[in-house]
Amino acid sequence: MNSKKINIAGAGLVGSLLSIYLKQKGHEVHVYEHRPDMRKTSLDGGRSINLALSDRGWKALEGVGLSEEVRKIAIPMYRRVMHAKDGSLSFQSYGKEKQAIYSVSRGGLNARLMQLAEERGVHLHFDEKCLSAELEKGTATFKHKLSGEAHEVTGDLLIGADGAFSALRQQMQKTDRFSYSQQYIEHGYKELNIPPGKDGQHQMEKEALHIWPRGSYMLIALPNPDGSFTCTLFFPFEGENSFGTLQTPAQARSFFETEFGDALALMPDFDEEWTANPTSSLVIIRCYPWHRGKTALIGDASHAIVPFYGQGMNSGFEDCTVFNQLMEEHGDNWPEILNSFERNRKPDADAIADLAMRNFVEMRDLTGQKAFLLQKKIEAKFSDKHPDKWVPLYSMVTFSHTRYSEALRIGKKQDAIMKEIMALPEIEKIWDSEEVEALMLSRL
Ligand SMILES: Cc1cc2nc3c(=O)[nH]c(=O)nc-3n(C[C@H](O)[C@H](O)[C@H](O)COP(=O)(O)OP(=O)(O)OC[C@H]3O[C@@H](n4cnc5c(N)ncnc54)[C@H](O)[C@@H]3O)c2cc1C
């Protein structure tokens, strides 16, 4: 294989990981990152921010030999713990015994990927903001933030891993027959913290993802290794209960007392954090094609989704796995690699975007409902008995490498069957009967 000079804009999670895959194939790889080197500075004011990593992400990390090391610092979350308003708890396993999603530090993982990239010979350049590009040539102009100087970067291939507001994608948007959509959802989010208890231990069940489902909004919490939890409130920007109506910490506190009392009791710095932590928006980006000439997009730059399935990074990491497979298949035929990549991944990116919105409704609303928990119990039992016939949608997305588009297709079929099952008279009494099992089998 001919060694190429490949430039990447963005040393985020996906850009850093992709750079290692490209280096493994013998290319000269340069990554230009807009921010300073996160390994030397704390960008989040010392806050812990975590992400849920699952099987697609693990596979991609395995491909560069990093999964074992990350596993040591990741916290398994085996189930959802739902907190009702009165503080009572209910539980729902994510998968079969020992199946878990993993809470990992976003900054820690990103920094480790950068470190590995550098150790393997990738050239990292910080404080470099991509301003524009000549897409057909794969040439980009970067401005160094400290010196203020702009310079041109040339190479055989230019890759935009520069996130949801990608500068390279913006350049593509100006070209003919480039389709693009950007949708802000009506909810935003704010992060809050539950610190460790006096003994340094987690103050709620550690190996779980906690949810306070409240219909049109929700609070969630993921554990951190230091004994704290990062909580995220997903909440409308406008309306009766919204960021718009909670203007002061006192208003927010009073709302939390009613809605999330048990969580608030564990947040000693609530007032300060409510004021200091930003309220951020959530956007869905779709576009096509994903390359023009010698410039290509990957990760959030080509498909940003809402975070409710915990699959944004995982799908970006899966992009890297697929990109690597295509390099193996097509060797030096770069036009074919780029064409196959976008053709192959676009339906899956669209599917996970839809699935993520759908999971928002499930998390914020349905997980608080008895009927939904019963439905999940029926599905789990049926799946245990007939694993070849029924894999629950959540498991297909999270614990398998089934294409997202295929998971969505099968999930819709399962929905129709479960709607019929849940409508059976006295389903709560007959849920584990042979009659229910036979009906499900007959519908498959
Ligand atoms: C609240 C929230 C929770 C989430 N939780 C999860 C989760 O649990 N699991 C999961 O899988 N995903 C989750 N995600 C999604 C995940 O964060 C993203 O999908 C992932 O970060 C995408 O990685 P990326 O490298 O493509 O983009 P980014 O992480 O955005 O990285 C882009 C990089 O490019 C740099 N950059 C930007 N512009 C330029 C420029 N002009 N020039 C040079 N560099 C530039 C940026 O500084 C950044 O370093 C969550 C997202 C949010 C918002």
Short mmCIF file of N, CA, C and O in Angstrom, two decimals, residues 262-353:
data_model
loop_
_atom_site.label_atom_id
_atom_site.label_comp_id
_atom_site.label_asym_id
_atom_site.label_seq_id
_atom_site.Cartn_x
_atom_site.Cartn_y
_atom_site.Cartn_z
N ASP A 262 -34.96 13.38 46.00
CA ASP A 262 -33.87 12.53 46.51
C ASP A 262 -32.54 12.89 45.86
O ASP A 262 -31.48 12.78 46.49
N ALA A 263 -32.56 13.36 44.62
CA ALA A 263 -31.31 13.78 43.97
C ALA A 263 -30.83 15.10 44.57
O ALA A 263 -29.65 15.25 44.90
N LEU A 264 -31.75 16.04 44.73
CA LEU A 264 -31.38 17.36 45.27
C LEU A 264 -30.71 17.22 46.64
O LEU A 264 -29.74 17.92 46.94
N ALA A 265 -31.22 16.28 47.44
CA ALA A 265 -30.66 16.09 48.79
C ALA A 265 -29.18 15.70 48.74
O ALA A 265 -28.47 15.85 49.73
N LEU A 266 -28.73 15.23 47.58
CA LEU A 266 -27.32 14.81 47.45
C LEU A 266 -26.47 15.85 46.70
O LEU A 266 -25.33 15.57 46.31
N MET A 267 -27.06 17.03 46.46
CA MET A 267 -26.34 18.06 45.68
C MET A 267 -26.09 19.30 46.54
O MET A 267 -26.83 20.28 46.47
N PRO A 268 -25.01 19.31 47.34
CA PRO A 268 -24.76 20.43 48.24
C PRO A 268 -24.45 21.74 47.50
O PRO A 268 -24.67 22.82 48.04
N ASP A 269 -23.97 21.63 46.26
CA ASP A 269 -23.57 22.85 45.54
C ASP A 269 -24.59 23.21 44.46
O ASP A 269 -24.25 23.86 43.45
N PHE A 270 -25.84 22.78 44.68
CA PHE A 270 -26.84 22.95 43.63
C PHE A 270 -26.94 24.40 43.14
O PHE A 270 -26.90 24.66 41.93
N ASP A 271 -27.09 25.35 44.07
CA ASP A 271 -27.34 26.74 43.66
C ASP A 271 -26.20 27.29 42.80
O ASP A 271 -26.44 27.89 41.75
N GLU A 272 -24.97 27.05 43.25
CA GLU A 272 -23.81 27.56 42.51
C GLU A 272 -23.75 26.90 41.12
O GLU A 272 -23.52 27.56 40.12
N GLU A 273 -23.97 25.57 41.12
CA GLU A 273 -23.85 24.87 39.83
C GLU A 273 -24.95 25.29 38.86
O GLU A 273 -24.72 25.40 37.67
N TRP A 274 -26.14 25.50 39.40
CA TRP A 274 -27.25 25.90 38.52
C TRP A 274 -26.89 27.18 37.79
O TRP A 274 -27.16 27.35 36.60
N THR A 275 -26.24 28.09 38.52
CA THR A 275 -25.88 29.37 37.92
C THR A 275 -24.65 29.24 37.02
O THR A 275 -24.62 29.79 35.91
N ALA A 276 -23.65 28.50 37.49
CA ALA A 276 -22.37 28.49 36.77
C ALA A 276 -22.38 27.57 35.54
O ALA A 276 -21.73 27.89 34.54
N ASN A 277 -23.09 26.45 35.62
CA ASN A 277 -23.00 25.49 34.51
C ASN A 277 -23.88 25.94 33.34
O ASN A 277 -25.01 26.38 33.55
N PRO A 278 -23.36 25.77 32.14
CA PRO A 278 -24.12 26.28 30.98
C PRO A 278 -25.38 25.47 30.72
O PRO A 278 -25.49 24.31 31.12
N THR A 279 -26.33 26.11 30.07
CA THR A 279 -27.50 25.41 29.52
C THR A 279 -27.19 25.22 28.04
O THR A 279 -26.98 26.20 27.33
N SER A 280 -27.11 23.97 27.61
CA SER A 280 -26.66 23.71 26.24
C SER A 280 -27.79 23.14 25.39
O SER A 280 -28.71 22.50 25.91
N SER A 281 -27.69 23.34 24.09
CA SER A 281 -28.74 22.86 23.19
C SER A 281 -28.34 21.51 22.57
O SER A 281 -27.19 21.09 22.67
N LEU A 282 -29.32 20.87 21.96
CA LEU A 282 -29.09 19.55 21.35
C LEU A 282 -29.51 19.60 19.89
O LEU A 282 -30.61 20.06 19.57
N VAL A 283 -28.63 19.13 19.04
CA VAL A 283 -28.88 19.28 17.60
C VAL A 283 -28.74 17.94 16.87
O VAL A 283 -27.96 17.08 17.29
N ILE A 284 -29.54 17.80 15.83
CA ILE A 284 -29.42 16.62 14.95
C ILE A 284 -28.96 17.13 13.59
O ILE A 284 -29.60 18.02 13.02
N ILE A 285 -27.84 16.58 13.11
CA ILE A 285 -27.31 17.00 11.80
C ILE A 285 -27.35 15.80 10.85
O ILE A 285 -26.92 14.71 11.21
N ARG A 286 -27.92 16.04 9.69
CA ARG A 286 -27.86 15.02 8.64
C ARG A 286 -27.31 15.68 7.39
O ARG A 286 -27.66 16.84 7.11
N CYS A 287 -26.51 14.95 6.64
CA CYS A 287 -26.03 15.51 5.38
C CYS A 287 -25.63 14.37 4.45
O CYS A 287 -25.51 13.22 4.87
N TYR A 288 -25.46 14.73 3.19
CA TYR A 288 -25.01 13.76 2.19
C TYR A 288 -24.65 14.50 0.91
O TYR A 288 -25.35 15.43 0.57
N PRO A 289 -23.60 14.11 0.22
CA PRO A 289 -22.65 13.04 0.51
C PRO A 289 -21.70 13.42 1.64
O PRO A 289 -21.75 14.54 2.15
N TRP A 290 -20.85 12.47 1.99
CA TRP A 290 -19.90 12.69 3.07
C TRP A 290 -18.50 12.96 2.53
O TRP A 290 -17.55 13.03 3.30
N HIS A 291 -18.36 13.02 1.23
CA HIS A 291 -17.06 13.45 0.72
C HIS A 291 -17.22 14.20 -0.59
O HIS A 291 -18.21 14.04 -1.31
N ARG A 292 -16.26 15.05 -0.82
CA ARG A 292 -16.16 15.82 -2.05
C ARG A 292 -14.70 15.80 -2.45
O ARG A 292 -13.84 16.25 -1.68
N GLY A 293 -14.38 15.23 -3.59
CA GLY A 293 -12.99 15.18 -4.03
C GLY A 293 -12.12 14.49 -3.01
O GLY A 293 -12.35 13.34 -2.64
N LYS A 294 -11.14 15.23 -2.50
CA LYS A 294 -10.19 14.63 -1.56
C LYS A 294 -10.50 15.01 -0.12
O LYS A 294 -9.61 14.99 0.74
N THR A 295 -11.75 15.39 0.16
CA THR A 295 -12.13 15.77 1.52
C THR A 295 -13.32 14.93 1.99
O THR A 295 -14.30 14.80 1.24
N ALA A 296 -13.22 14.37 3.18
CA ALA A 296 -14.29 13.50 3.69
C ALA A 296 -14.67 13.90 5.12
O ALA A 296 -13.89 14.55 5.82
N LEU A 297 -15.87 13.51 5.52
CA LEU A 297 -16.35 13.79 6.88
C LEU A 297 -16.53 12.49 7.64
O LEU A 297 -16.84 11.45 7.05
N ILE A 298 -16.41 12.57 8.96
CA ILE A 298 -16.61 11.38 9.81
C ILE A 298 -17.13 11.82 11.18
O ILE A 298 -16.93 12.97 11.60
N GLY A 299 -17.80 10.90 11.89
CA GLY A 299 -18.29 11.20 13.25
C GLY A 299 -19.37 12.27 13.23
O GLY A 299 -20.15 12.38 12.27
N ASP A 300 -19.42 13.08 14.29
CA ASP A 300 -20.47 14.09 14.40
C ASP A 300 -20.47 15.08 13.23
O ASP A 300 -21.49 15.69 12.95
N ALA A 301 -19.35 15.25 12.58
CA ALA A 301 -19.29 16.19 11.46
C ALA A 301 -20.29 15.77 10.38
O ALA A 301 -20.89 16.62 9.71
N SER A 302 -20.50 14.47 10.22
CA SER A 302 -21.43 14.00 9.18
C SER A 302 -22.77 13.55 9.76
O SER A 302 -23.77 13.50 9.05
N HIS A 303 -22.82 13.20 11.05
CA HIS A 303 -24.09 12.71 11.62
C HIS A 303 -24.14 12.95 13.12
O HIS A 303 -23.83 12.07 13.92
N ALA A 304 -24.54 14.13 13.51
CA ALA A 304 -24.67 14.40 14.96
C ALA A 304 -26.08 14.02 15.38
O ALA A 304 -27.06 14.31 14.68
N ILE A 305 -26.17 13.35 16.53
CA ILE A 305 -27.48 12.87 16.99
C ILE A 305 -27.71 13.31 18.44
O ILE A 305 -26.77 13.74 19.11
N VAL A 306 -28.93 13.16 18.91
CA VAL A 306 -29.20 13.48 20.32
C VAL A 306 -28.65 12.34 21.20
O VAL A 306 -28.50 11.21 20.72
N PRO A 307 -28.34 12.63 22.48
CA PRO A 307 -27.55 11.65 23.25
C PRO A 307 -28.35 10.54 23.94
O PRO A 307 -27.79 9.82 24.75
N PHE A 308 -29.62 10.37 23.61
CA PHE A 308 -30.47 9.53 24.47
C PHE A 308 -30.28 8.02 24.31
O PHE A 308 -30.78 7.25 25.10
N TYR A 309 -29.59 7.60 23.26
CA TYR A 309 -29.28 6.16 23.17
C TYR A 309 -27.84 5.92 23.60
O TYR A 309 -27.35 4.79 23.56
N GLY A 310 -27.13 6.99 23.96
CA GLY A 310 -25.70 6.84 24.31
C GLY A 310 -24.92 6.27 23.14
O GLY A 310 -24.05 5.42 23.31
N GLN A 311 -25.24 6.73 21.91
CA GLN A 311 -24.60 6.11 20.74
C GLN A 311 -23.82 7.08 19.85
O GLN A 311 -23.28 6.67 18.83
N GLY A 312 -23.77 8.36 20.20
CA GLY A 312 -23.08 9.32 19.33
C GLY A 312 -21.61 8.95 19.14
O GLY A 312 -21.14 8.78 18.01
N MET A 313 -20.91 8.83 20.24
CA MET A 313 -19.50 8.44 20.15
C MET A 313 -19.38 7.00 19.63
O MET A 313 -18.51 6.70 18.80
N ASN A 314 -20.26 6.13 20.13
CA ASN A 314 -20.18 4.72 19.70
C ASN A 314 -20.35 4.60 18.18
O ASN A 314 -19.65 3.82 17.54
N SER A 315 -21.26 5.38 17.62
CA SER A 315 -21.44 5.30 16.16
C SER A 315 -20.25 5.92 15.44
O SER A 315 -19.83 5.43 14.38
N GLY A 316 -19.68 6.99 16.02
CA GLY A 316 -18.48 7.59 15.43
C GLY A 316 -17.31 6.61 15.48
O GLY A 316 -16.51 6.50 14.54
N PHE A 317 -17.22 5.86 16.58
CA PHE A 317 -16.16 4.84 16.68
C PHE A 317 -16.42 3.71 15.68
O PHE A 317 -15.50 3.17 15.09
N GLU A 318 -17.70 3.38 15.50
CA GLU A 318 -18.02 2.33 14.52
C GLU A 318 -17.66 2.81 13.11
O GLU A 318 -17.23 2.02 12.26
N ASP A 319 -17.81 4.11 12.86
CA ASP A 319 -17.33 4.68 11.58
C ASP A 319 -15.87 4.29 11.36
O ASP A 319 -15.47 3.91 10.25
N CYS A 320 -15.06 4.40 12.44
CA CYS A 320 -13.62 4.10 12.32
C CYS A 320 -13.40 2.62 11.99
O CYS A 320 -12.55 2.28 11.17
N THR A 321 -14.20 1.75 12.65
CA THR A 321 -14.09 0.31 12.36
C THR A 321 -14.39 0.05 10.88
O THR A 321 -13.66 -0.68 10.19
N VAL A 322 -15.49 0.66 10.41
CA VAL A 322 -15.90 0.42 9.01
C VAL A 322 -14.86 1.02 8.05
O VAL A 322 -14.48 0.39 7.05
N PHE A 323 -14.37 2.22 8.36
CA PHE A 323 -13.36 2.86 7.51
C PHE A 323 -12.13 1.96 7.40
O PHE A 323 -11.57 1.76 6.32
N ASN A 324 -11.74 1.37 8.53
CA ASN A 324 -10.57 0.48 8.55
C ASN A 324 -10.82 -0.76 7.68
O ASN A 324 -9.96 -1.17 6.90
N GLN A 325 -12.04 -1.32 7.82
CA GLN A 325 -12.37 -2.51 7.00
C GLN A 325 -12.28 -2.17 5.51
O GLN A 325 -11.78 -2.94 4.70
N LEU A 326 -12.78 -0.97 5.16
CA LEU A 326 -12.77 -0.58 3.75
C LEU A 326 -11.35 -0.33 3.25
O LEU A 326 -11.05 -0.63 2.08
N MET A 327 -10.48 0.18 4.12
CA MET A 327 -9.07 0.34 3.71
C MET A 327 -8.47 -1.03 3.43
O MET A 327 -7.67 -1.20 2.51
N GLU A 328 -8.86 -2.02 4.26
CA GLU A 328 -8.33 -3.37 4.05
C GLU A 328 -8.85 -3.98 2.75
O GLU A 328 -8.13 -4.62 2.00
N GLU A 329 -10.13 -3.71 2.49
CA GLU A 329 -10.77 -4.27 1.29
C GLU A 329 -10.26 -3.64 0.00
O GLU A 329 -10.02 -4.32 -0.98
N HIS A 330 -10.13 -2.31 0.02
CA HIS A 330 -9.88 -1.60 -1.25
C HIS A 330 -8.46 -1.09 -1.42
O HIS A 330 -8.16 -0.43 -2.42
N GLY A 331 -7.60 -1.35 -0.45
CA GLY A 331 -6.18 -0.98 -0.60
C GLY A 331 -5.99 0.49 -0.91
O GLY A 331 -6.40 1.36 -0.14
N ASP A 332 -5.37 0.76 -2.08
CA ASP A 332 -5.06 2.15 -2.44
C ASP A 332 -6.18 2.84 -3.20
O ASP A 332 -6.02 3.97 -3.64
N ASN A 333 -7.26 2.16 -3.39
CA ASN A 333 -8.34 2.75 -4.20
C ASN A 333 -9.17 3.72 -3.33
O ASN A 333 -10.26 3.37 -2.87
N TRP A 334 -8.65 4.90 -3.10
CA TRP A 334 -9.29 5.85 -2.19
C TRP A 334 -10.68 6.30 -2.64
O TRP A 334 -11.60 6.40 -1.81
N PRO A 335 -10.89 6.56 -3.96
CA PRO A 335 -12.26 6.92 -4.36
C PRO A 335 -13.26 5.84 -3.94
O PRO A 335 -14.35 6.13 -3.45
N GLU A 336 -12.86 4.56 -4.08
CA GLU A 336 -13.78 3.47 -3.72
C GLU A 336 -13.98 3.41 -2.20
O GLU A 336 -15.09 3.16 -1.71
N ILE A 337 -12.91 3.65 -1.45
CA ILE A 337 -13.03 3.65 0.03
C ILE A 337 -14.05 4.71 0.45
O ILE A 337 -14.97 4.45 1.23
N LEU A 338 -13.88 5.91 -0.10
CA LEU A 338 -14.75 7.02 0.33
C LEU A 338 -16.18 6.83 -0.16
O LEU A 338 -17.15 7.09 0.57
N ASN A 339 -16.34 6.33 -1.39
CA ASN A 339 -17.70 6.07 -1.90
C ASN A 339 -18.40 5.00 -1.07
O ASN A 339 -19.54 5.15 -0.67
N SER A 340 -17.68 3.90 -0.83
CA SER A 340 -18.29 2.79 -0.07
C SER A 340 -18.62 3.23 1.35
O SER A 340 -19.65 2.86 1.91
N PHE A 341 -17.74 4.03 1.93
CA PHE A 341 -17.94 4.46 3.31
C PHE A 341 -19.26 5.22 3.44
O PHE A 341 -20.09 4.90 4.29
N GLU A 342 -19.46 6.19 2.59
CA GLU A 342 -20.69 6.99 2.76
C GLU A 342 -21.94 6.19 2.38
O GLU A 342 -22.97 6.31 3.03
N ARG A 343 -21.81 5.36 1.34
CA ARG A 343 -22.98 4.55 0.94
C ARG A 343 -23.36 3.58 2.05
O ARG A 343 -24.52 3.39 2.37
N ASN A 344 -22.35 2.98 2.65
CA ASN A 344 -22.54 1.97 3.68
C ASN A 344 -23.07 2.58 4.98
O ASN A 344 -24.00 2.06 5.60
N ARG A 345 -22.51 3.70 5.38
CA ARG A 345 -22.81 4.25 6.71
C ARG A 345 -24.02 5.16 6.78
O ARG A 345 -24.62 5.32 7.85
N LYS A 346 -24.38 5.80 5.67
CA LYS A 346 -25.46 6.78 5.74
C LYS A 346 -26.77 6.19 6.26
O LYS A 346 -27.40 6.78 7.15
N PRO A 347 -27.22 5.01 5.77
CA PRO A 347 -28.49 4.47 6.29
C PRO A 347 -28.40 4.17 7.79
O PRO A 347 -29.39 4.33 8.52
N ASP A 348 -27.22 3.79 8.25
CA ASP A 348 -27.07 3.49 9.68
C ASP A 348 -27.05 4.76 10.51
O ASP A 348 -27.60 4.80 11.62
N ALA A 349 -26.44 5.80 9.97
CA ALA A 349 -26.42 7.08 10.68
C ALA A 349 -27.85 7.63 10.80
O ALA A 349 -28.26 8.14 11.85
N ASP A 350 -28.61 7.50 9.72
CA ASP A 350 -30.00 7.97 9.77
C ASP A 350 -30.81 7.16 10.78
O ASP A 350 -31.62 7.70 11.53
N ALA A 351 -30.57 5.85 10.80
CA ALA A 351 -31.34 4.98 11.70
C ALA A 351 -31.04 5.30 13.16
O ALA A 351 -31.95 5.41 13.98
N ILE A 352 -29.77 5.50 13.50
CA ILE A 352 -29.47 5.75 14.92
C ILE A 352 -29.96 7.15 15.32
O ILE A 352 -30.32 7.37 16.48
N ALA A 353 -30.03 8.07 14.37
CA ALA A 353 -30.60 9.39 14.68
C ALA A 353 -32.07 9.23 15.08
O ALA A 353 -32.53 9.82 16.07
#
